[in-house]
Amino acid sequence: MLNKYARAFFTRVLTPFAAFLIRRGVSPDTVTLIGTAGVMAGALAFYPRGEFFWGTVVITLFVFSDLVDGNMARQLGRSSRWGAFLDSTLDRVADGAIFGGFALWYAGGGDDSVLCAVSIFCLASGQVVSYTKARGESIGLPVAVNGLVERAERLVISLVAAGLAGLHAFGVPGIDVLLPVALWIVAAGSLVTLVQRVVTVRRESAEAEAREGAARDDAGNASRGREATT
């Protein structure tokens, strides 16, 4: 849902900024690299110390680079396999830093081994969810399902909850519970999404193999028919 509606909205909003960067001679790859570095810095410098509000502010400033670089590439007419590969790869790096930051906090100052494990599960399941679609498409399947929780949903749920939970440091009582709740939601949603994609790939694989088998049978019958007529 976020990919369908929010991405289109922010693309329109960020188009003038993307055009400005192009005029300044900035390349889409540079934006991708700077954006990823900023997200990693915000996540790994602030989250392990429990500074969720300021960490989320920094991450949010850089996370929109994912939309800006693609917008720039389209304006320049330079969309390429390399750009798509770089963008997708660094997205995984940024996601790992965010959930790794949560895990480091709960392994240290947060002192909660269960939530540390949940954070690690969110990190790993997010990577696997992305891999299942990429791998399915690489073997020629459409993988015609997005699933319950994609990357956009994982980031929005986690970052909004982390930012609000960070207000606890400013004296807002009880609000720090939002981050644990969000991590459990992301973990459950990622698991459901993973199952949805695996089931879809299994079904599409079986259908593709059935079509190939039918095509081979038709080809064999046609060959035998030609031999019979000769």
mmCIF file of C-alpha atoms in Angstrom, residues 36-37 39-40 43-44 86-100 123 127 151:
data_model
loop_
_atom_site.group_PDB
_atom_site.id
_atom_site.type_symbol
_atom_site.label_atom_id
_atom_site.label_comp_id
_atom_site.label_asym_id
_atom_site.label_seq_id
_atom_site.Cartn_x
_atom_site.Cartn_y
_atom_site.Cartn_z
ATOM 1 C CA THR A 36 23.064 4.810 2.818
ATOM 2 C CA ALA A 37 26.004 6.238 4.753
ATOM 3 C CA VAL A 39 21.178 5.992 7.476
ATOM 4 C CA MET A 40 23.976 3.793 8.817
ATOM 5 C CA ALA A 43 21.282 3.989 13.214
ATOM 6 C CA LEU A 44 24.646 2.866 14.565
ATOM 7 C CA LEU A 86 23.460 -0.761 -6.319
ATOM 8 C CA ASP A 87 20.229 0.681 -4.965
ATOM 9 C CA SER A 88 18.830 -2.717 -3.978
ATOM 10 C CA THR A 89 22.094 -3.856 -2.395
ATOM 11 C CA LEU A 90 22.544 -0.716 -0.308
ATOM 12 C CA ASP A 91 18.894 -0.865 0.790
ATOM 13 C CA ARG A 92 19.733 -4.184 2.459
ATOM 14 C CA VAL A 93 22.787 -2.606 4.109
ATOM 15 C CA ALA A 94 20.713 0.297 5.466
ATOM 16 C CA ASP A 95 18.004 -2.016 6.791
ATOM 17 C CA GLY A 96 20.627 -4.157 8.487
ATOM 18 C CA ALA A 97 22.072 -1.097 10.217
ATOM 19 C CA ILE A 98 18.670 0.012 11.531
ATOM 20 C CA PHE A 99 17.647 -3.324 13.031
ATOM 21 C CA GLY A 100 21.237 -4.000 14.049
ATOM 22 C CA LEU A 123 16.861 -7.963 10.347
ATOM 23 C CA GLN A 127 16.715 -9.785 4.042
ATOM 24 C CA ARG A 151 10.365 -2.765 3.029
#
